[in-house]
Coordinates of C-alpha atoms in Angstrom, one line a residue:
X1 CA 86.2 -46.4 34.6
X2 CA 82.7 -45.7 34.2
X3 CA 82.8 -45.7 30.6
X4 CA 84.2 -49.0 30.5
X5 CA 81.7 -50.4 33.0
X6 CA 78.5 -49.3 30.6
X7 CA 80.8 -51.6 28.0
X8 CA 81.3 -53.9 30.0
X9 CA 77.5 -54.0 30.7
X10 CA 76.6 -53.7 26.9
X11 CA 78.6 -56.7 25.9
X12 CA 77.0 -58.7 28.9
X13 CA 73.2 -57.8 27.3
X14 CA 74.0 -58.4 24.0
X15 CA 76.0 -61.7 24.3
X16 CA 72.6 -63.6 25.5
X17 CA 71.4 -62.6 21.9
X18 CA 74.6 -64.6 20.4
X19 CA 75.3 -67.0 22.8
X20 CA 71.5 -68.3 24.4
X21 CA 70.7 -70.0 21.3
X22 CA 73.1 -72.8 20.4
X23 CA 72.3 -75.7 23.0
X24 CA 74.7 -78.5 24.5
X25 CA 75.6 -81.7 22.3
X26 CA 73.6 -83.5 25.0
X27 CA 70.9 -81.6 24.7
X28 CA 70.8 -81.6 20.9
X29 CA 70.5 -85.1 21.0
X30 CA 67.4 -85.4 21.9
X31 CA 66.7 -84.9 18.4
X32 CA 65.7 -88.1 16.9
X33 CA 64.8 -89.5 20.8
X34 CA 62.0 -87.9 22.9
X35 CA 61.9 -85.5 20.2
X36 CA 60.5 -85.5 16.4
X37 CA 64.2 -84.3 14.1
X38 CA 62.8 -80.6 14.1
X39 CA 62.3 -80.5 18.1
X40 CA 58.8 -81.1 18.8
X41 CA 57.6 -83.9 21.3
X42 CA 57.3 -86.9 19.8
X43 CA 54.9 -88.3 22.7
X44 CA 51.3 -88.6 22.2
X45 CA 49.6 -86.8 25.1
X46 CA 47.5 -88.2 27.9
X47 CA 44.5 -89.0 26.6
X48 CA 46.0 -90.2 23.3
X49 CA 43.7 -87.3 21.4
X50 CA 47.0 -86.4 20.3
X51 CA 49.4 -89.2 18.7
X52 CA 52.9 -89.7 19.0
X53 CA 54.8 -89.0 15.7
X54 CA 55.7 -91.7 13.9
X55 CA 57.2 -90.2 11.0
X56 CA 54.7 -88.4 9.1
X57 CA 53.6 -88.9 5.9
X58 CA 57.1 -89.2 3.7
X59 CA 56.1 -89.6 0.4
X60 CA 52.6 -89.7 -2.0
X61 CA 53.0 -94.0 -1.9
X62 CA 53.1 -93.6 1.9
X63 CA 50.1 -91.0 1.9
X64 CA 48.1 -93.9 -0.3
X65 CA 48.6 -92.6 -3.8
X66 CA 51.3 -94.0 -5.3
X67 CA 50.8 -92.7 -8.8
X68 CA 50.9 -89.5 -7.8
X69 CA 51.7 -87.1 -10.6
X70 CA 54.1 -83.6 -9.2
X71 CA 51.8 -81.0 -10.0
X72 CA 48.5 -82.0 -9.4
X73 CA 46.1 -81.1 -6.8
X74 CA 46.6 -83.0 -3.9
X75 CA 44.5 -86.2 -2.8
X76 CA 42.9 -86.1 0.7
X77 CA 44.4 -89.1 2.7
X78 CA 42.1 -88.7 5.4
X79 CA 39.0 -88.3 3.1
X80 CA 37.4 -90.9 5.5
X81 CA 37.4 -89.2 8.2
X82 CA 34.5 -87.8 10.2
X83 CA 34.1 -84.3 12.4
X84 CA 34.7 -85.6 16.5
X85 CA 32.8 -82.7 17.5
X86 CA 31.4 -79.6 16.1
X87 CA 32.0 -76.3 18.2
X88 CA 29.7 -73.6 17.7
X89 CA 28.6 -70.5 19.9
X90 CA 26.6 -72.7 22.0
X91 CA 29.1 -75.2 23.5
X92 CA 32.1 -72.6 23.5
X93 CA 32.6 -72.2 26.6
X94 CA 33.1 -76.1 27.3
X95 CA 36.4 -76.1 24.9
X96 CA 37.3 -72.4 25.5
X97 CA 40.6 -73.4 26.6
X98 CA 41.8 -74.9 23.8
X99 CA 41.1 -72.2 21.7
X100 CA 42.9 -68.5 20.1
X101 CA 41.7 -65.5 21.3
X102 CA 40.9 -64.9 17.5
X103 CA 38.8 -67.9 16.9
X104 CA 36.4 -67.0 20.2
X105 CA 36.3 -64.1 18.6
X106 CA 35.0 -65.1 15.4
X107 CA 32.5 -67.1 17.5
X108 CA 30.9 -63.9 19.1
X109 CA 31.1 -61.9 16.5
X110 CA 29.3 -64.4 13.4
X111 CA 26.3 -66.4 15.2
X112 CA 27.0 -69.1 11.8
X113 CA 30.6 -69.7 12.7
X114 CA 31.5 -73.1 13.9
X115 CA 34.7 -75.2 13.9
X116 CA 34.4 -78.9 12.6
X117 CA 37.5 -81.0 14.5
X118 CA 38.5 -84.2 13.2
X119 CA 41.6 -86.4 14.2
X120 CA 44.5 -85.3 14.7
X121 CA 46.8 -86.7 12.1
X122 CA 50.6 -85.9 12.7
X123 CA 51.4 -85.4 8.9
X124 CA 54.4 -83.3 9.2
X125 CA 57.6 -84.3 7.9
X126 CA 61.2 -83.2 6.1
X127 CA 63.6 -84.8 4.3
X128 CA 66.6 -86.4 5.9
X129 CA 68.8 -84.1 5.0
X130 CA 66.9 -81.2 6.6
X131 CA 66.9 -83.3 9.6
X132 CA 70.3 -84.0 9.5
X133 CA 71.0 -80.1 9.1
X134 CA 68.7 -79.5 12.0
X135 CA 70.8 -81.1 14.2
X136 CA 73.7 -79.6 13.4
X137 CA 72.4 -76.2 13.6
X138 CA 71.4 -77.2 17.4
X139 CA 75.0 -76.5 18.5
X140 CA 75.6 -74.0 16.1
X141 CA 73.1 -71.9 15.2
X142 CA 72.8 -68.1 17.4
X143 CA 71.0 -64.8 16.9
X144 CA 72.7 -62.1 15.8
X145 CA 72.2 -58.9 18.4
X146 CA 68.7 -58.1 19.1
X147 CA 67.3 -61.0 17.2
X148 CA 67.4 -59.1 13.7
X149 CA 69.1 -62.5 12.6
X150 CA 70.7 -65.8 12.0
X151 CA 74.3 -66.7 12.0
X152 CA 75.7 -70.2 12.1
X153 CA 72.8 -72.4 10.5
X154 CA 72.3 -74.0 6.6
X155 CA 69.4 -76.2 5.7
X156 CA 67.5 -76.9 8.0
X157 CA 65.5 -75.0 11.1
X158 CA 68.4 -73.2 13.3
X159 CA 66.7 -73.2 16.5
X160 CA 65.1 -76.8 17.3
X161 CA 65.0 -76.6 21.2
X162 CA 64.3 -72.5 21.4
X163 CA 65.0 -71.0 23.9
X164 CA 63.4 -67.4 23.7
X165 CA 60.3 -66.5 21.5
X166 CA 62.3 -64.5 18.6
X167 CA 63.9 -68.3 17.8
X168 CA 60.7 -69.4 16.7
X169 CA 59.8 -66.5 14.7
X170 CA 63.1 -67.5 12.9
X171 CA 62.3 -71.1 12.7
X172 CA 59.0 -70.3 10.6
X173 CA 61.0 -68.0 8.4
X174 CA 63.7 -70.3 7.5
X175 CA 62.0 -73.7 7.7
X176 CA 62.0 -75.9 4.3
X177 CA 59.6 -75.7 1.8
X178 CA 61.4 -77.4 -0.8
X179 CA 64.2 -75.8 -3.3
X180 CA 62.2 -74.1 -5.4
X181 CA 58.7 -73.4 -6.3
X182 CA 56.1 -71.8 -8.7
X183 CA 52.7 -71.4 -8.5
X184 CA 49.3 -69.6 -9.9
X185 CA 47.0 -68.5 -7.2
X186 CA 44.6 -66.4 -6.8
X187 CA 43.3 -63.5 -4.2
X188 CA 40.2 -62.7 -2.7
X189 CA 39.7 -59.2 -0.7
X190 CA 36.0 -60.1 0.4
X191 CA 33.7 -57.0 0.8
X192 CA 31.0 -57.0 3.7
X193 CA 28.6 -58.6 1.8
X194 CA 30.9 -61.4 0.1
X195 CA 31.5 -59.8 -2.9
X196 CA 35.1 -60.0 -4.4
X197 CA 37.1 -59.8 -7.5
X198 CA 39.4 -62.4 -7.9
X199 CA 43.9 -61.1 -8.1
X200 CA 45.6 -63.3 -9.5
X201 CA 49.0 -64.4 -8.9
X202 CA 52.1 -65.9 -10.6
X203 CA 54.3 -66.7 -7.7
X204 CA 58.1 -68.2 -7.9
X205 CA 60.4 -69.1 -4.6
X206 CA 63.9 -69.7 -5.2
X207 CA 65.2 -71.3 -1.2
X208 CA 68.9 -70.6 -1.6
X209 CA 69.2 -71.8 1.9
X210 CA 68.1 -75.0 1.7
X211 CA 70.5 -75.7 -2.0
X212 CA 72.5 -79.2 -1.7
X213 CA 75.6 -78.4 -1.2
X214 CA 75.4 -74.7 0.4
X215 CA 77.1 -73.1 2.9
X216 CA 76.8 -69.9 5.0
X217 CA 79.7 -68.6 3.2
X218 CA 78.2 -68.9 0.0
X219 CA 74.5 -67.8 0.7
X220 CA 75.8 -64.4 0.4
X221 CA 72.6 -63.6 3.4
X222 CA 70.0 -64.5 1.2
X223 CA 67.7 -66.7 2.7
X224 CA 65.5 -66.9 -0.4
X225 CA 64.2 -65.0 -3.1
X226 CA 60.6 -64.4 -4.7
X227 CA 58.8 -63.1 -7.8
X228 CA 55.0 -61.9 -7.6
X229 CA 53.7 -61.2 -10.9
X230 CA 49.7 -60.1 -10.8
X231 CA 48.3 -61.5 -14.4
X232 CA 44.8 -60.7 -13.7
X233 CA 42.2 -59.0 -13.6
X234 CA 43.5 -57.2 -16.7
X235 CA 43.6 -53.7 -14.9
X236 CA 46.1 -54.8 -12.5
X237 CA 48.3 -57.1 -14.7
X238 CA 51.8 -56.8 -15.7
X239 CA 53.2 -55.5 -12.3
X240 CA 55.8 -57.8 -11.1
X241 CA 57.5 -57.5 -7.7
X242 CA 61.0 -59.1 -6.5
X243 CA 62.2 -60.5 -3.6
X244 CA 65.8 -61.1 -2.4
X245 CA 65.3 -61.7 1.7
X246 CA 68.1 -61.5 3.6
X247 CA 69.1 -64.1 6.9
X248 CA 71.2 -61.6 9.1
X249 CA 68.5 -58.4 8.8
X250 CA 70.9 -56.6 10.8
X251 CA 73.8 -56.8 8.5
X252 CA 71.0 -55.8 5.4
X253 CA 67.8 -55.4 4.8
X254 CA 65.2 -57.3 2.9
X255 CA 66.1 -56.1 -1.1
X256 CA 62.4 -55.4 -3.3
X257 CA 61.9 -54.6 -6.3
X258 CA 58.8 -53.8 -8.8
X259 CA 58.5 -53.4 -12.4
X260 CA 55.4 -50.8 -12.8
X261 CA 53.8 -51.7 -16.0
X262 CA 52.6 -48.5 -16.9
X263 CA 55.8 -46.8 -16.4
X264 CA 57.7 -49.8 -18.0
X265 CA 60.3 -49.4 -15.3
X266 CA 62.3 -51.5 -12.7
X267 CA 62.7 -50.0 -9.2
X268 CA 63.4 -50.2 -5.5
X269 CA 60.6 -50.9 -3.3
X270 CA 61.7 -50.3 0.1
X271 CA 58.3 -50.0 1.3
X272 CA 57.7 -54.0 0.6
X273 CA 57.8 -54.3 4.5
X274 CA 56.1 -54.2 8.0
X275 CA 52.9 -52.4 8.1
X276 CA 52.8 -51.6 4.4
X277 CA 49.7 -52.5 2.4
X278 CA 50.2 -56.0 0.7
X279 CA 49.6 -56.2 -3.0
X280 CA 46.5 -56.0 -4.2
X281 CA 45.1 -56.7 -1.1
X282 CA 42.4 -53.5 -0.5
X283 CA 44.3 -53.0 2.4
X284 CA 43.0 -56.2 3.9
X285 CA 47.2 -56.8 4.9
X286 CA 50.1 -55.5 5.4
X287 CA 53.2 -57.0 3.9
X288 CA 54.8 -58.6 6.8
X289 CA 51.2 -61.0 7.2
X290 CA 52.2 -62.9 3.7
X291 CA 53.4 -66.3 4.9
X292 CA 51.6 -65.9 8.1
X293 CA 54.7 -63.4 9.1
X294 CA 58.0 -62.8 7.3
X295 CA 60.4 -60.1 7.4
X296 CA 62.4 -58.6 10.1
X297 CA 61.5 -59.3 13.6
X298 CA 63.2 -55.7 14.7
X299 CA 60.2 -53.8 15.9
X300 CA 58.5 -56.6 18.4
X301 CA 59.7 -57.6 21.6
X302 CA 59.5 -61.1 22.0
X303 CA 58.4 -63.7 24.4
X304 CA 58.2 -67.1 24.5
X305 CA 54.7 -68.0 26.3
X306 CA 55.2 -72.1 26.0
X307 CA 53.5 -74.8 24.7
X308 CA 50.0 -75.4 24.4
X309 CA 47.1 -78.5 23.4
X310 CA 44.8 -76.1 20.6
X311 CA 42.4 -76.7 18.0
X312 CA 44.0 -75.3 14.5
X313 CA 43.6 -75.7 10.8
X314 CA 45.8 -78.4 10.1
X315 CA 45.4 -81.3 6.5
X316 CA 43.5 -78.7 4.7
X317 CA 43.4 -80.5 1.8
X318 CA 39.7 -80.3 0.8
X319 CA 40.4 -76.6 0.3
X320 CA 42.6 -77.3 -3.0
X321 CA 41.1 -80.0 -4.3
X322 CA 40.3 -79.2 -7.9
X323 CA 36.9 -79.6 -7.6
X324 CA 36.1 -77.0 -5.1
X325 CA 35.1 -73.4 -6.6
X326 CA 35.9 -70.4 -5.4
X327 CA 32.1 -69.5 -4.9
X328 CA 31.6 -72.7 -2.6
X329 CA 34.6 -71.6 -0.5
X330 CA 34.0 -68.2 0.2
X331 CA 31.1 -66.7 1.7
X332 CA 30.1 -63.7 3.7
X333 CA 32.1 -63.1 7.0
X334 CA 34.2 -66.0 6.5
X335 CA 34.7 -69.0 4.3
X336 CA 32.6 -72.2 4.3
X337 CA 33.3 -74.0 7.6
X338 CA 32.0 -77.2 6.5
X339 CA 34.8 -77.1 4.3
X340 CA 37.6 -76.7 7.0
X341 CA 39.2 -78.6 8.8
X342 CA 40.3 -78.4 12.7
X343 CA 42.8 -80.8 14.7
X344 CA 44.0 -81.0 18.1
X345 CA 47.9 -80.3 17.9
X346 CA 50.3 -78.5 20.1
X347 CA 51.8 -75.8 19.1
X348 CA 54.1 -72.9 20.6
X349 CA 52.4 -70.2 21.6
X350 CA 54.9 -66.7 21.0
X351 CA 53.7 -63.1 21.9
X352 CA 55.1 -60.2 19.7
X353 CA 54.6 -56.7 21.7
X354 CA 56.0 -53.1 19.7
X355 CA 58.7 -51.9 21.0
X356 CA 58.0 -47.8 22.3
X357 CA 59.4 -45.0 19.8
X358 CA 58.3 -47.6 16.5
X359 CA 55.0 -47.7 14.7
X360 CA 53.0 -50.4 13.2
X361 CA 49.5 -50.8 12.3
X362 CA 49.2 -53.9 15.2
X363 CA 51.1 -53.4 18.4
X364 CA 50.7 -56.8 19.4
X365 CA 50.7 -60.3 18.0
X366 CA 50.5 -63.7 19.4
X367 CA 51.4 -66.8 17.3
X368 CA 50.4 -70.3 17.3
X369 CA 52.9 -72.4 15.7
X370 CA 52.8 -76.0 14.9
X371 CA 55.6 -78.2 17.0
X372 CA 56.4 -80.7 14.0
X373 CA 56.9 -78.4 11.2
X374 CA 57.3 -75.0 12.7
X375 CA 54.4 -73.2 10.2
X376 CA 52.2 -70.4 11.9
X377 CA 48.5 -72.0 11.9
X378 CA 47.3 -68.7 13.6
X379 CA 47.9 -65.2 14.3
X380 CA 45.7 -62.8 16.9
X381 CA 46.3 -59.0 15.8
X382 CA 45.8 -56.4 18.0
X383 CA 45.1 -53.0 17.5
X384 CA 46.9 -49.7 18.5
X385 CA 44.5 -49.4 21.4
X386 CA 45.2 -52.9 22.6
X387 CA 42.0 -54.1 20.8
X388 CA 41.7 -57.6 19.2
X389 CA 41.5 -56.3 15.6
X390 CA 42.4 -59.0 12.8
X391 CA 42.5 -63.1 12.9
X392 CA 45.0 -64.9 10.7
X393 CA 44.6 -68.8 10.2
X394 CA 47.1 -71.1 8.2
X395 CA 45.4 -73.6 6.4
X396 CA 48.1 -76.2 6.0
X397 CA 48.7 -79.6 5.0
X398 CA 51.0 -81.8 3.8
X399 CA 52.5 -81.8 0.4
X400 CA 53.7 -85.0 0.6
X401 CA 55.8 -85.5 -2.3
X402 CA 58.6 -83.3 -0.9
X403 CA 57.5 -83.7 1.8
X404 CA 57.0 -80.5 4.0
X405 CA 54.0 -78.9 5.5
X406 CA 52.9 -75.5 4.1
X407 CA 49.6 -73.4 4.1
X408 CA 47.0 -73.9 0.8
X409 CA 45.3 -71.1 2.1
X410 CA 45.5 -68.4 3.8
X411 CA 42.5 -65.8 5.7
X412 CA 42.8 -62.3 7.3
X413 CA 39.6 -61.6 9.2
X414 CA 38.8 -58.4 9.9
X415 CA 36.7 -57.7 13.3
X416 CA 35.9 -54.6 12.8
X417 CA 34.0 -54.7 9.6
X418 CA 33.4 -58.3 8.9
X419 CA 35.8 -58.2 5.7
X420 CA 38.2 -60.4 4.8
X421 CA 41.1 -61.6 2.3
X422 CA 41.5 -65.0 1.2
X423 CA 45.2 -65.7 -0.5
X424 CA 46.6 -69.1 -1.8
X425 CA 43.7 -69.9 -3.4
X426 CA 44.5 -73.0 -5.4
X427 CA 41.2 -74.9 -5.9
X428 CA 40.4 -73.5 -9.9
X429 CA 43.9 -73.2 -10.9
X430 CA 44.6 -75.8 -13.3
X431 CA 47.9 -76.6 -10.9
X432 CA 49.2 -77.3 -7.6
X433 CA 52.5 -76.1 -6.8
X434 CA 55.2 -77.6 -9.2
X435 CA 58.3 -78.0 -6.4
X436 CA 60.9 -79.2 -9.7
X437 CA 61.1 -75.8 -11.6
X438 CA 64.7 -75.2 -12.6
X439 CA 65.8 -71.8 -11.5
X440 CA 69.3 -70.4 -10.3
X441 CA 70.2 -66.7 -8.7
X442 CA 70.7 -65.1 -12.1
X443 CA 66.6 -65.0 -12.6
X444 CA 66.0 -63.3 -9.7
X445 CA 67.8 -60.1 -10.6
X446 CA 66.5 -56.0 -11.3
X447 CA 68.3 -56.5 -14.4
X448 CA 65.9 -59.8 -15.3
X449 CA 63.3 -58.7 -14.0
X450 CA 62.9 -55.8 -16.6
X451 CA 63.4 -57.8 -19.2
X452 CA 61.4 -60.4 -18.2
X453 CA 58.2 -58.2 -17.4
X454 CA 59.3 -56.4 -20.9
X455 CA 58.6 -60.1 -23.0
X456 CA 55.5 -60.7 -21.3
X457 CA 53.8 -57.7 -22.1
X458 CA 54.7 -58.1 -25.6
X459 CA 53.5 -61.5 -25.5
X460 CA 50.4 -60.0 -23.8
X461 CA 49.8 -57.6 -26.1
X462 CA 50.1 -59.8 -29.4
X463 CA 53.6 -59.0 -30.6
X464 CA 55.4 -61.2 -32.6
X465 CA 59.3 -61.8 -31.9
X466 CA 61.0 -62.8 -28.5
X467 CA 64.1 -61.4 -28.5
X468 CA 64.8 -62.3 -24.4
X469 CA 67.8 -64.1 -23.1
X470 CA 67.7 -67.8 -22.1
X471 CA 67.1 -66.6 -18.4
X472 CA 64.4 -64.7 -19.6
X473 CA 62.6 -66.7 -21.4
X474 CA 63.5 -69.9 -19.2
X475 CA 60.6 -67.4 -16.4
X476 CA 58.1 -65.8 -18.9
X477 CA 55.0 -66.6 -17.2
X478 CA 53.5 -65.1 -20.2
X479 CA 53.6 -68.8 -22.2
X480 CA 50.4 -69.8 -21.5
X481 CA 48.7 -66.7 -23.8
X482 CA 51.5 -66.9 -26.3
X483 CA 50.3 -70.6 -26.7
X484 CA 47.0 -69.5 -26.8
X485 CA 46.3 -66.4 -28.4
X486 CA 48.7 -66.9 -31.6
X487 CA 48.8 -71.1 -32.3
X488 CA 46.0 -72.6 -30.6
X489 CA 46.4 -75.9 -29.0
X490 CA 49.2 -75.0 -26.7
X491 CA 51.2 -74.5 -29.8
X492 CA 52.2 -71.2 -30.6
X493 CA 52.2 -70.0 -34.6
X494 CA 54.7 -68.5 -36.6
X495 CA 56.9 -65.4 -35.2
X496 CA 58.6 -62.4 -37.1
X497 CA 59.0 -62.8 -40.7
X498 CA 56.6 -66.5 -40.7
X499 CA 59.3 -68.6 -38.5
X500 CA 57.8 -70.8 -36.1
X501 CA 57.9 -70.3 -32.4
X502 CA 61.2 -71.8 -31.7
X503 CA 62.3 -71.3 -28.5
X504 CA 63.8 -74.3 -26.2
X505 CA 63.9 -72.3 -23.3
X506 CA 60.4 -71.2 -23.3
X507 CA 59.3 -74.8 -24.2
X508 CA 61.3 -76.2 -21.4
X509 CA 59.6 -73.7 -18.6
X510 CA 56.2 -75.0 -19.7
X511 CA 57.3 -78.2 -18.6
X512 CA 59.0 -77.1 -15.5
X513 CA 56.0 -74.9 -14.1
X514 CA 53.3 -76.5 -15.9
X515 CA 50.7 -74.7 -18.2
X516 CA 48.9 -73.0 -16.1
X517 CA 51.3 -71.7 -13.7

């Protein structure tokens, strides 16, 4: 009897995990009503500082620049725009309230740092179909137990009206950022002084998710998958890490893997997780801070604090324009504050605290997420001791010829010793993200992978011949220097035995990610 009681009792805690999540079909369609598709209020508040939504901005005509070419760096649409107020160390106590720990942090600690706010544009917006998705997740979407997952939702944000704080963890993690993507960025672990040598990145995102067509079924729990290859400087290039993240964490674990240059091997890379160093990052991050957060929400217990008016980073879009260099940006302490830019918005405010008998470098954060798109703008870290210890910001804006909002960069501050690690940079790369690159499962395999990284260090190294399969080549992110180191002009010369460069594949992923990526 008293066994079956403590089952009895088990099932009744965990069914709140499966159950709590999917919301009424009256309550679902608010969506659309009082409510923007992905659940935030679509009021303006009291003193109109903040707008209603009225649809964001849906496509590049609609942001003002109708010939828009995919690929370039973004134009500003509120370039016009001038600072409401400047908050500095002086006048923080009079908008205090509005306000992350973090930032009055920052404040105290740097006697330079001040916040330019400007007005509040609400620029977020999806495509139909993700809104139509979104509602029908509503109803259908549930955690799995103890969070660790998602069950019931395809393409679009599975918990729109949460209900506990671990929802909208999930809703950052799975909300859209297009189908697929590829980018060249680059990485800045700042010293004390604001010195730095520049990573750079080669970055692919493959949103199985969010595929027309797909279903839950099909996903095979793969939420998305990701390549990372570092191409400079030269000491560091060659390594390439993969990806394969998993929806129901619970049922598996995130999948990694990295091809070690030196050792000219493929292999497992379990430690691509939690507290672990991220790459190249001089210990600046740990792997779960890329994205703002990602991974498995397994070792935090939740809580949903509410909804809060805050001044965030929010329509970046000075900070990739391709006129802005690296050296203008980033400065001692932090970056260039004239340069960012600050809005009023409201945004869910979620407290992660470690669970006892787990370990992680911070043992509590709180999140600041954005109401109409469902992106982190902010992130206070605290130590083991309970200190405030790191400050995460979101630079985001709208990349409006999806559209969805995503960060173009990205900052850990370190309190403790006035370093910090700038990652997104996008300004000096000859490329914004290129959202049409053609890509399916099969290149985000081990067994690719090795192959791939294989072809690039021969094209790296000067070798002639590309004997790679279409998959292969269709990825090399080594076509850029094959272009330029054996033909010139973005041309390459003759291969093995005199015959010209020939490959249809390779020329078709220079269209598809663009030369520079």
């Amino acid at each position: 009897m008293k066994t079956l009681i403590r089952l009895t009792a088990a099932v009744l805690l965990l069914a709140p995990a499966l159950l709590r999540a999917a919301v009424s079909p009256e309550e679902a369609a608010r969506l659309g009503a009082e409510l923007t598709p992905l659940g935030g209020e679509k009021a303006g508040n009291a003193d109109g500082s903040i707008p209603a939504w009225t649809g964001g901005l849906k496509s590049a005509a609609e942001a003002g620049f109708p010939n828009y070419h995919p690929g370039d760096h973004y134009p500003d649409p509120y370039a016009n725009d001038k600072p409401l107020l400047t908050i500095n160390s002086a006048n923080l106590t009079q908008y205090a309230s509005k306000l992350t720990e973090g930032h009055k942090a920052l404040f105290r600690k740097y006697a330079d740092y001040k916040m330019l706010v400007y007005p509040t544009h609400r620029s977020a917006a999806a495509p139909q179909s993700v809104y139509d998705a979104t509602k029908r997740n509503a109803t259908s979407g549930k955690l799995v137990p103890d969070g660790n997952g998602v069950t019931g939702a395809i393409g679009g944000v599975p918990f729109p009206i949460p209900k506990v704080g671990v929802e909208v963890f999930w809703n950052h993690v799975t909300r859209y950022r297009g189908l697929a993507a590829g980018l060249q960025v680059g990485q800045a672990p700042l010293t004390a002084g604001g010195g730095y040598t520049l990573v750079n990145f080669k970055e692919e995102f493959y949103f199985q998710y969010y595929q027309p067509g797909m279903t839950e079924a099909a996903l095979n729990n793969i939420l998305l998958f990701f390549t990372q290859e570092t191409t400079g400087p030269a000491r560091l290039a060659g390594e390439v890490l993969l990806v394969q993240e998993t929806l129901d964490q619970a049922k598996e674990a995130r999948r990694a893997w990295v091809y070690n240059p030196g050792q000219r091997r493929v292999r497992r890379a379990p430690n691509v997780a939690f507290d672990n160093p991220g790459t190249n990052s001089d210990n600046l991050r740990t792997s779960d801070q890329f994205d703002m957060y990602n991974g498995s929400p397994e070792r935090y217990e939740w809580k949903l604090v509410g909804k809060k008016e805050m001044y965030v980073p929010y329509n970046a879009y000075r900070l990739q324009d391709g006129k802005l260099k690296y050296g203008e940006l980033l400065q001692k302490n932090h970056i260039n504050q004239d340069l960012a830019r600050y809005e009023l918005h409201r945004v869910w405010v979620v407290d992660s605290t470690l669970k006892s008998g787990v370990s992680h470098l911070y043992s509590r954060r709180t999140l600041y997420v954005d109401e109409d798109s469902w992106q982190i703008l902010a992130v206070d870290c605290y130590d083991t001791r309970g200190q405030l210890y790191r400050v995460q910001e979101g630079h985001a804006m709208n990349y409006y010829n999806l559209p969805t909002l995503w960060t173009d960069l990205e900052l850990v501050m370190d309190l403790s010793n006035g370093r910090y690690l700038a990652l997104g940079l996008q300004s000096e790369e000859p490329k914004s993200y290129d959202f049409n690159i053609k890509r399916t499962p099969v290149d985000y395999q081990p067994s690719v992978l090795e192959r791939r990284a294989r072809v690039c260090a021969r094209a790296r190294s000067g070798r002639s011949g590309c004997t790679a399969t279409r998959a292969v080549r269709r990825a090399c992110p080594a076509r850029r220097a094959v272009a330029a180191d054996r033909g010139g002009g973005g041309r390459p010369a003759a291969g093995r035995g005199g015959r010209p460069w020939r490959h249809r594949a390779l020329r078709r992923s220079r269209q598809n990610l663009g030369a520079g990526a």
